[in-house]
């Protein structure tokens, strides 16, 4: 009895993607099934970066098809394909940036910038092309966190090249000012600087641009939501009530302006004593998860309060590159994967599919 294409698809429908928890057929990941006698070949297309996950998924799908009676050689190509997804109504996706993800918080001091840089590095480690825009004009921290010095180069006198380290492209006002110089600017100047950093940086074909937002819900947040094509926002909070109060305001602001919330990250969730290993919830417990329940959004994960995260980030080698196989880096990578999967589930950007209509008067 010979194998058919439907047999192959039925076998693959029984394979559950361990990251999305969906079967590969239902998620439309199965492509180009070819049956030549007893030999079978096919492709599995993942909508999220998954360099570390591909070998395991390939093993699963090959085993599933080989189990078919009469199966011969089974060849499976598993790869990631990141595409642009829908943004706010009235805005167009940037030509060289597929997806913009805002990492925000209602208040300062919750570790938002540390979370943003580690998420960017985690996505990059899984094979994505990633950039980070430091939108905190008053307090830029990404140059120090990524260990980058120097000034951006301009090849045409109008635009600038992003600086780069650890495989991530970076743009920040911090590259253009003295580290000790305060930014004594009013709102319009700040929002203008943000738009220039975004639009006049020659981003090189990014799958994801992570925007490290300043805290609060002021001018920059409004400019971002009204003029920048954002795919989704991630809210960073800590468990205590006062941080959650402000995080809820930040979440509501994104909802009001039509930017989807990809989920909430709870930072400094537990403190692990470096001497005895005792785990303590010094800022409270379960606040982030409760906030997600209240607003019907996803809880992306929680991170511990450890000295190593602070030391590594201060040294210009954040946790994901300083200790890539460590337990904390694994949490950052898991959260980044969940964010990428949430983005992949969104409607695709179709603006490039439609031709521009030009009306001419003859």
mmCIF file of N, CA, C and O in Angstrom, residues 106-186:
data_model
loop_
_atom_site.group_PDB
_atom_site.id
_atom_site.type_symbol
_atom_site.label_atom_id
_atom_site.label_comp_id
_atom_site.label_asym_id
_atom_site.label_seq_id
_atom_site.Cartn_x
_atom_site.Cartn_y
_atom_site.Cartn_z
ATOM 1 N N UNK A 106 4.809 51.393 33.633
ATOM 2 C CA UNK A 106 4.124 52.579 34.127
ATOM 3 C C UNK A 106 5.043 53.476 34.930
ATOM 4 O O UNK A 106 4.877 54.683 34.967
ATOM 5 N N UNK A 107 6.051 52.873 35.577
ATOM 6 C CA UNK A 107 6.939 53.665 36.427
ATOM 7 C C UNK A 107 8.379 53.209 36.213
ATOM 8 O O UNK A 107 8.628 52.148 35.640
ATOM 9 N N UNK A 108 9.310 54.027 36.679
ATOM 10 C CA UNK A 108 10.724 53.702 36.546
ATOM 11 C C UNK A 108 11.184 52.749 37.648
ATOM 12 O O UNK A 108 10.488 52.532 38.642
ATOM 13 N N UNK A 109 12.360 52.175 37.445
ATOM 14 C CA UNK A 109 12.960 51.342 38.484
ATOM 15 C C UNK A 109 12.481 49.914 38.535
ATOM 16 O O UNK A 109 12.771 49.200 39.495
ATOM 17 N N UNK A 110 11.737 49.460 37.500
ATOM 18 C CA UNK A 110 11.229 48.078 37.535
ATOM 19 C C UNK A 110 12.073 47.138 36.663
ATOM 20 O O UNK A 110 11.745 45.971 36.497
ATOM 21 N N UNK A 111 13.183 47.657 36.107
ATOM 22 C CA UNK A 111 14.056 46.811 35.304
ATOM 23 C C UNK A 111 13.614 46.655 33.867
ATOM 24 O O UNK A 111 13.949 45.666 33.218
ATOM 25 N N UNK A 112 12.918 47.668 33.345
ATOM 26 C CA UNK A 112 12.385 47.595 31.978
ATOM 27 C C UNK A 112 13.502 47.538 30.944
ATOM 28 O O UNK A 112 13.456 46.725 30.010
ATOM 29 N N UNK A 113 14.522 48.394 31.086
ATOM 30 C CA UNK A 113 15.604 48.433 30.096
ATOM 31 C C UNK A 113 16.409 47.136 30.116
ATOM 32 O O UNK A 113 16.813 46.630 29.067
ATOM 33 N N UNK A 114 16.646 46.607 31.314
ATOM 34 C CA UNK A 114 17.359 45.329 31.435
ATOM 35 C C UNK A 114 16.559 44.219 30.763
ATOM 36 O O UNK A 114 17.115 43.365 30.064
ATOM 37 N N UNK A 115 15.249 44.227 30.970
ATOM 38 C CA UNK A 115 14.381 43.228 30.334
ATOM 39 C C UNK A 115 14.401 43.396 28.816
ATOM 40 O O UNK A 115 14.535 42.425 28.070
ATOM 41 N N UNK A 116 14.290 44.653 28.349
ATOM 42 C CA UNK A 116 14.254 44.923 26.905
ATOM 43 C C UNK A 116 15.518 44.420 26.216
ATOM 44 O O UNK A 116 15.452 43.760 25.172
ATOM 45 N N UNK A 117 16.685 44.713 26.780
ATOM 46 C CA UNK A 117 17.936 44.330 26.118
ATOM 47 C C UNK A 117 18.110 42.815 26.116
ATOM 48 O O UNK A 117 18.564 42.223 25.121
ATOM 49 N N UNK A 118 17.720 42.151 27.195
ATOM 50 C CA UNK A 118 17.844 40.694 27.233
ATOM 51 C C UNK A 118 16.852 40.014 26.294
ATOM 52 O O UNK A 118 17.164 38.983 25.697
ATOM 53 N N UNK A 119 15.664 40.595 26.135
ATOM 54 C CA UNK A 119 14.696 40.032 25.179
ATOM 55 C C UNK A 119 15.214 40.196 23.747
ATOM 56 O O UNK A 119 15.080 39.287 22.920
ATOM 57 N N UNK A 120 15.814 41.349 23.456
ATOM 58 C CA UNK A 120 16.386 41.570 22.121
ATOM 59 C C UNK A 120 17.490 40.552 21.842
ATOM 60 O O UNK A 120 17.552 39.947 20.764
ATOM 61 N N UNK A 121 18.362 40.349 22.815
ATOM 62 C CA UNK A 121 19.462 39.397 22.649
ATOM 63 C C UNK A 121 18.952 37.961 22.551
ATOM 64 O O UNK A 121 19.522 37.136 21.826
ATOM 65 N N UNK A 122 17.870 37.665 23.268
ATOM 66 C CA UNK A 122 17.287 36.319 23.216
ATOM 67 C C UNK A 122 16.710 36.038 21.832
ATOM 68 O O UNK A 122 16.913 34.952 21.272
ATOM 69 N N UNK A 123 15.996 36.997 21.246
ATOM 70 C CA UNK A 123 15.448 36.827 19.898
ATOM 71 C C UNK A 123 16.579 36.668 18.879
ATOM 72 O O UNK A 123 16.503 35.849 17.959
ATOM 73 N N UNK A 124 17.638 37.441 19.061
ATOM 74 C CA UNK A 124 18.792 37.353 18.170
ATOM 75 C C UNK A 124 19.463 35.984 18.277
ATOM 76 O O UNK A 124 19.865 35.398 17.265
ATOM 77 N N UNK A 125 19.559 35.457 19.501
ATOM 78 C CA UNK A 125 20.212 34.152 19.700
ATOM 79 C C UNK A 125 19.438 33.022 19.036
ATOM 80 O O UNK A 125 19.986 31.967 18.744
ATOM 81 N N UNK A 126 18.140 33.253 18.773
ATOM 82 C CA UNK A 126 17.322 32.233 18.107
ATOM 83 C C UNK A 126 17.311 32.413 16.583
ATOM 84 O O UNK A 126 16.551 31.763 15.879
ATOM 85 N N UNK A 127 18.148 33.347 16.099
ATOM 86 C CA UNK A 127 18.303 33.471 14.650
ATOM 87 C C UNK A 127 17.604 34.652 14.008
ATOM 88 O O UNK A 127 17.674 34.814 12.788
ATOM 89 N N UNK A 128 16.919 35.495 14.798
ATOM 90 C CA UNK A 128 16.227 36.651 14.222
ATOM 91 C C UNK A 128 17.195 37.810 14.021
ATOM 92 O O UNK A 128 18.216 37.926 14.701
ATOM 93 N N UNK A 129 16.849 38.689 13.073
ATOM 94 C CA UNK A 129 17.575 39.944 12.891
ATOM 95 C C UNK A 129 16.893 40.982 13.784
ATOM 96 O O UNK A 129 15.706 41.279 13.604
ATOM 97 N N UNK A 130 17.628 41.526 14.761
ATOM 98 C CA UNK A 130 17.011 42.328 15.831
ATOM 99 C C UNK A 130 17.727 43.667 16.000
ATOM 100 O O UNK A 130 18.953 43.755 15.901
ATOM 101 N N UNK A 131 16.925 44.703 16.253
ATOM 102 C CA UNK A 131 17.465 46.006 16.610
ATOM 103 C C UNK A 131 16.832 46.471 17.907
ATOM 104 O O UNK A 131 15.779 45.966 18.317
ATOM 105 N N UNK A 132 17.477 47.430 18.557
ATOM 106 C CA UNK A 132 16.885 48.013 19.769
ATOM 107 C C UNK A 132 16.978 49.536 19.671
ATOM 108 O O UNK A 132 18.027 50.095 19.355
ATOM 109 N N UNK A 133 15.833 50.190 19.859
ATOM 110 C CA UNK A 133 15.768 51.651 19.844
ATOM 111 C C UNK A 133 15.613 52.128 21.280
ATOM 112 O O UNK A 133 14.649 51.768 21.962
ATOM 113 N N UNK A 134 16.561 52.915 21.725
ATOM 114 C CA UNK A 134 16.524 53.462 23.082
ATOM 115 C C UNK A 134 15.667 54.727 23.045
ATOM 116 O O UNK A 134 16.140 55.805 22.690
ATOM 117 N N UNK A 135 14.376 54.585 23.391
ATOM 118 C CA UNK A 135 13.446 55.717 23.306
ATOM 119 C C UNK A 135 13.411 56.549 24.586
ATOM 120 O O UNK A 135 12.651 57.503 24.677
ATOM 121 N N UNK A 136 14.237 56.186 25.557
ATOM 122 C CA UNK A 136 14.296 56.958 26.800
ATOM 123 C C UNK A 136 15.276 58.109 26.592
ATOM 124 O O UNK A 136 16.460 58.018 26.924
ATOM 125 N N UNK A 137 14.768 59.201 26.005
ATOM 126 C CA UNK A 137 15.625 60.325 25.621
ATOM 127 C C UNK A 137 16.275 60.977 26.847
ATOM 128 O O UNK A 137 17.436 61.378 26.810
ATOM 129 N N UNK A 138 15.529 61.055 27.949
ATOM 130 C CA UNK A 138 16.067 61.709 29.144
ATOM 131 C C UNK A 138 17.084 60.828 29.890
ATOM 132 O O UNK A 138 17.971 61.337 30.550
ATOM 133 N N UNK A 139 16.923 59.520 29.786
ATOM 134 C CA UNK A 139 17.823 58.626 30.520
ATOM 135 C C UNK A 139 18.244 57.429 29.699
ATOM 136 O O UNK A 139 17.908 56.285 30.029
ATOM 137 N N UNK A 140 18.980 57.639 28.590
ATOM 138 C CA UNK A 140 19.366 56.511 27.735
ATOM 139 C C UNK A 140 20.340 55.572 28.447
ATOM 140 O O UNK A 140 21.337 56.023 29.013
ATOM 141 N N UNK A 141 20.054 54.286 28.432
ATOM 142 C CA UNK A 141 20.913 53.335 29.136
ATOM 143 C C UNK A 141 21.431 52.210 28.258
ATOM 144 O O UNK A 141 22.316 51.467 28.656
ATOM 145 N N UNK A 142 20.884 52.070 27.033
ATOM 146 C CA UNK A 142 21.295 50.954 26.182
ATOM 147 C C UNK A 142 22.766 50.993 25.758
ATOM 148 O O UNK A 142 23.396 49.926 25.665
ATOM 149 N N UNK A 143 23.379 52.169 25.506
ATOM 150 C CA UNK A 143 24.811 52.157 25.167
ATOM 151 C C UNK A 143 25.657 51.466 26.237
ATOM 152 O O UNK A 143 26.514 50.637 25.926
ATOM 153 N N UNK A 144 25.392 51.773 27.506
ATOM 154 C CA UNK A 144 26.149 51.150 28.604
ATOM 155 C C UNK A 144 25.807 49.666 28.726
ATOM 156 O O UNK A 144 26.681 48.817 28.886
ATOM 157 N N UNK A 145 24.512 49.348 28.628
ATOM 158 C CA UNK A 145 24.086 47.960 28.798
ATOM 159 C C UNK A 145 24.643 47.041 27.711
ATOM 160 O O UNK A 145 24.904 45.868 27.956
ATOM 161 N N UNK A 146 24.803 47.595 26.499
ATOM 162 C CA UNK A 146 25.317 46.785 25.398
ATOM 163 C C UNK A 146 26.817 46.979 25.174
ATOM 164 O O UNK A 146 27.383 46.418 24.238
ATOM 165 N N UNK A 147 27.447 47.785 26.037
ATOM 166 C CA UNK A 147 28.889 47.973 25.953
ATOM 167 C C UNK A 147 29.328 48.632 24.661
ATOM 168 O O UNK A 147 30.329 48.244 24.063
ATOM 169 N N UNK A 148 28.573 49.675 24.223
ATOM 170 C CA UNK A 148 28.889 50.343 22.953
ATOM 171 C C UNK A 148 29.306 51.791 23.213
ATOM 172 O O UNK A 148 28.610 52.545 23.890
ATOM 173 N N UNK A 149 30.450 52.172 22.645
ATOM 174 C CA UNK A 149 30.903 53.564 22.673
ATOM 175 C C UNK A 149 31.018 54.055 21.239
ATOM 176 O O UNK A 149 31.064 53.275 20.302
ATOM 177 N N UNK A 150 31.088 55.371 21.098
ATOM 178 C CA UNK A 150 31.305 55.922 19.760
ATOM 179 C C UNK A 150 30.095 56.654 19.222
ATOM 180 O O UNK A 150 29.023 56.654 19.835
ATOM 181 N N UNK A 151 30.274 57.278 18.083
ATOM 182 C CA UNK A 151 29.231 58.069 17.428
ATOM 183 C C UNK A 151 28.741 57.334 16.180
ATOM 184 O O UNK A 151 29.522 56.690 15.488
ATOM 185 N N UNK A 152 27.460 57.455 15.867
ATOM 186 C CA UNK A 152 26.956 56.831 14.631
ATOM 187 C C UNK A 152 27.570 57.498 13.404
ATOM 188 O O UNK A 152 27.821 58.701 13.401
ATOM 189 N N UNK A 153 27.787 56.723 12.362
ATOM 190 C CA UNK A 153 28.343 57.227 11.110
ATOM 191 C C UNK A 153 27.201 57.602 10.167
ATOM 192 O O UNK A 153 26.183 56.923 10.121
ATOM 193 N N UNK A 154 27.378 58.716 9.442
ATOM 194 C CA UNK A 154 26.403 59.095 8.408
ATOM 195 C C UNK A 154 27.099 59.066 7.058
ATOM 196 O O UNK A 154 28.127 59.721 6.866
ATOM 197 N N UNK A 155 26.538 58.289 6.125
ATOM 198 C CA UNK A 155 27.166 58.151 4.817
ATOM 199 C C UNK A 155 26.617 59.146 3.805
ATOM 200 O O UNK A 155 27.221 59.369 2.763
ATOM 201 N N UNK A 156 25.439 59.724 4.112
ATOM 202 C CA UNK A 156 24.842 60.658 3.155
ATOM 203 C C UNK A 156 24.530 62.025 3.769
ATOM 204 O O UNK A 156 23.979 62.899 3.109
ATOM 205 N N UNK A 157 24.886 62.213 5.036
ATOM 206 C CA UNK A 157 24.621 63.486 5.700
ATOM 207 C C UNK A 157 23.184 63.668 6.149
ATOM 208 O O UNK A 157 22.837 64.683 6.753
ATOM 209 N N UNK A 158 22.329 62.668 5.870
ATOM 210 C CA UNK A 158 20.911 62.767 6.239
ATOM 211 C C UNK A 158 20.474 61.644 7.179
ATOM 212 O O UNK A 158 19.588 61.831 8.002
ATOM 213 N N UNK A 159 21.059 60.489 7.003
ATOM 214 C CA UNK A 159 20.696 59.329 7.829
ATOM 215 C C UNK A 159 21.934 58.817 8.542
ATOM 216 O O UNK A 159 23.059 59.220 8.237
ATOM 217 N N UNK A 160 21.722 57.921 9.524
ATOM 218 C CA UNK A 160 22.875 57.383 10.265
ATOM 219 C C UNK A 160 22.803 55.862 10.333
ATOM 220 O O UNK A 160 21.714 55.268 10.255
ATOM 221 N N UNK A 161 23.972 55.264 10.476
ATOM 222 C CA UNK A 161 24.064 53.817 10.585
ATOM 223 C C UNK A 161 23.897 53.405 12.050
ATOM 224 O O UNK A 161 24.421 54.080 12.946
ATOM 225 N N UNK A 162 23.167 52.334 12.316
ATOM 226 C CA UNK A 162 23.069 51.872 13.700
ATOM 227 C C UNK A 162 24.416 51.327 14.166
ATOM 228 O O UNK A 162 25.186 50.794 13.369
ATOM 229 N N UNK A 163 24.716 51.504 15.439
ATOM 230 C CA UNK A 163 25.885 50.839 16.008
ATOM 231 C C UNK A 163 25.469 49.410 16.359
ATOM 232 O O UNK A 163 24.279 49.096 16.420
ATOM 233 N N UNK A 164 26.447 48.555 16.610
ATOM 234 C CA UNK A 164 26.106 47.145 16.791
ATOM 235 C C UNK A 164 27.024 46.477 17.808
ATOM 236 O O UNK A 164 28.227 46.761 17.863
ATOM 237 N N UNK A 165 26.457 45.595 18.613
ATOM 238 C CA UNK A 165 27.240 44.719 19.491
ATOM 239 C C UNK A 165 26.395 43.499 19.829
ATOM 240 O O UNK A 165 25.162 43.569 19.830
ATOM 241 N N UNK A 166 27.045 42.399 20.075
ATOM 242 C CA UNK A 166 26.371 41.126 20.389
ATOM 243 C C UNK A 166 25.335 40.756 19.328
ATOM 244 O O UNK A 166 24.322 40.119 19.623
ATOM 245 N N UNK A 167 25.556 41.217 18.078
ATOM 246 C CA UNK A 167 24.657 40.853 16.986
ATOM 247 C C UNK A 167 23.372 41.648 16.919
ATOM 248 O O UNK A 167 22.474 41.328 16.137
ATOM 249 N N UNK A 168 23.258 42.723 17.723
ATOM 250 C CA UNK A 168 22.034 43.540 17.758
ATOM 251 C C UNK A 168 22.345 44.961 17.284
ATOM 252 O O UNK A 168 23.323 45.565 17.722
ATOM 253 N N UNK A 169 21.512 45.499 16.375
ATOM 254 C CA UNK A 169 21.649 46.880 15.905
ATOM 255 C C UNK A 169 21.026 47.829 16.938
ATOM 256 O O UNK A 169 19.959 47.524 17.480
ATOM 257 N N UNK A 170 21.687 48.961 17.179
ATOM 258 C CA UNK A 170 21.248 49.856 18.259
ATOM 259 C C UNK A 170 21.251 51.315 17.801
ATOM 260 O O UNK A 170 22.174 51.754 17.122
ATOM 261 N N UNK A 171 20.200 52.046 18.210
ATOM 262 C CA UNK A 171 20.178 53.490 18.021
ATOM 263 C C UNK A 171 19.749 54.142 19.330
ATOM 264 O O UNK A 171 18.786 53.699 19.956
ATOM 265 N N UNK A 172 20.491 55.162 19.748
ATOM 266 C CA UNK A 172 20.202 55.812 21.035
ATOM 267 C C UNK A 172 20.717 57.243 21.014
ATOM 268 O O UNK A 172 21.768 57.525 20.423
ATOM 269 N N UNK A 173 19.995 58.146 21.665
ATOM 270 C CA UNK A 173 20.464 59.529 21.825
ATOM 271 C C UNK A 173 21.754 59.545 22.646
ATOM 272 O O UNK A 173 22.566 60.462 22.560
ATOM 273 N N UNK A 174 21.938 58.454 23.431
ATOM 274 C CA UNK A 174 23.132 58.344 24.272
ATOM 275 C C UNK A 174 24.430 58.304 23.477
ATOM 276 O O UNK A 174 25.492 58.617 24.014
ATOM 277 N N UNK A 175 24.365 57.945 22.194
ATOM 278 C CA UNK A 175 25.564 57.928 21.358
ATOM 279 C C UNK A 175 25.981 59.335 20.945
ATOM 280 O O UNK A 175 27.088 59.528 20.454
ATOM 281 N N UNK A 176 25.071 60.313 21.103
ATOM 282 C CA UNK A 176 25.321 61.651 20.554
ATOM 283 C C UNK A 176 25.573 62.710 21.614
ATOM 284 O O UNK A 176 25.814 63.863 21.296
ATOM 285 N N UNK A 177 25.498 62.318 22.875
ATOM 286 C CA UNK A 177 25.689 63.292 23.962
ATOM 287 C C UNK A 177 26.720 62.758 24.950
ATOM 288 O O UNK A 177 27.001 61.560 25.006
ATOM 289 N N UNK A 178 27.260 63.659 25.739
ATOM 290 C CA UNK A 178 28.168 63.272 26.813
ATOM 291 C C UNK A 178 27.377 62.503 27.874
ATOM 292 O O UNK A 178 26.237 62.890 28.196
ATOM 293 N N UNK A 179 27.925 61.417 28.428
ATOM 294 C CA UNK A 179 27.175 60.616 29.414
ATOM 295 C C UNK A 179 26.673 61.417 30.618
ATOM 296 O O UNK A 179 25.649 61.075 31.211
ATOM 297 N N UNK A 180 27.387 62.488 30.972
ATOM 298 C CA UNK A 180 26.980 63.282 32.139
ATOM 299 C C UNK A 180 26.083 64.464 31.775
ATOM 300 O O UNK A 180 25.674 65.229 32.640
ATOM 301 N N UNK A 181 25.790 64.614 30.490
ATOM 302 C CA UNK A 181 25.005 65.774 30.049
ATOM 303 C C UNK A 181 23.506 65.509 30.201
ATOM 304 O O UNK A 181 22.975 64.551 29.635
ATOM 305 N N UNK A 182 22.798 66.348 30.986
ATOM 306 C CA UNK A 182 21.349 66.143 31.123
ATOM 307 C C UNK A 182 20.603 66.639 29.889
ATOM 308 O O UNK A 182 21.008 67.604 29.247
ATOM 309 N N UNK A 183 19.512 65.947 29.541
ATOM 310 C CA UNK A 183 18.686 66.361 28.401
ATOM 311 C C UNK A 183 17.601 67.314 28.916
ATOM 312 O O UNK A 183 16.542 66.872 29.355
ATOM 313 N N UNK A 184 17.886 68.610 28.877
ATOM 314 C CA UNK A 184 16.933 69.599 29.367
ATOM 315 C C UNK A 184 16.087 70.059 28.180
ATOM 316 O O UNK A 184 16.257 71.155 27.636
ATOM 317 N N UNK A 185 15.184 69.185 27.755
ATOM 318 C CA UNK A 185 14.365 69.431 26.567
ATOM 319 C C UNK A 185 12.888 69.398 26.916
ATOM 320 O O UNK A 185 12.458 68.647 27.782
ATOM 321 N N UNK A 186 12.107 70.198 26.190
ATOM 322 C CA UNK A 186 10.655 70.131 26.327
ATOM 323 C C UNK A 186 10.104 69.004 25.449
ATOM 324 O O UNK A 186 10.790 68.483 24.573
#
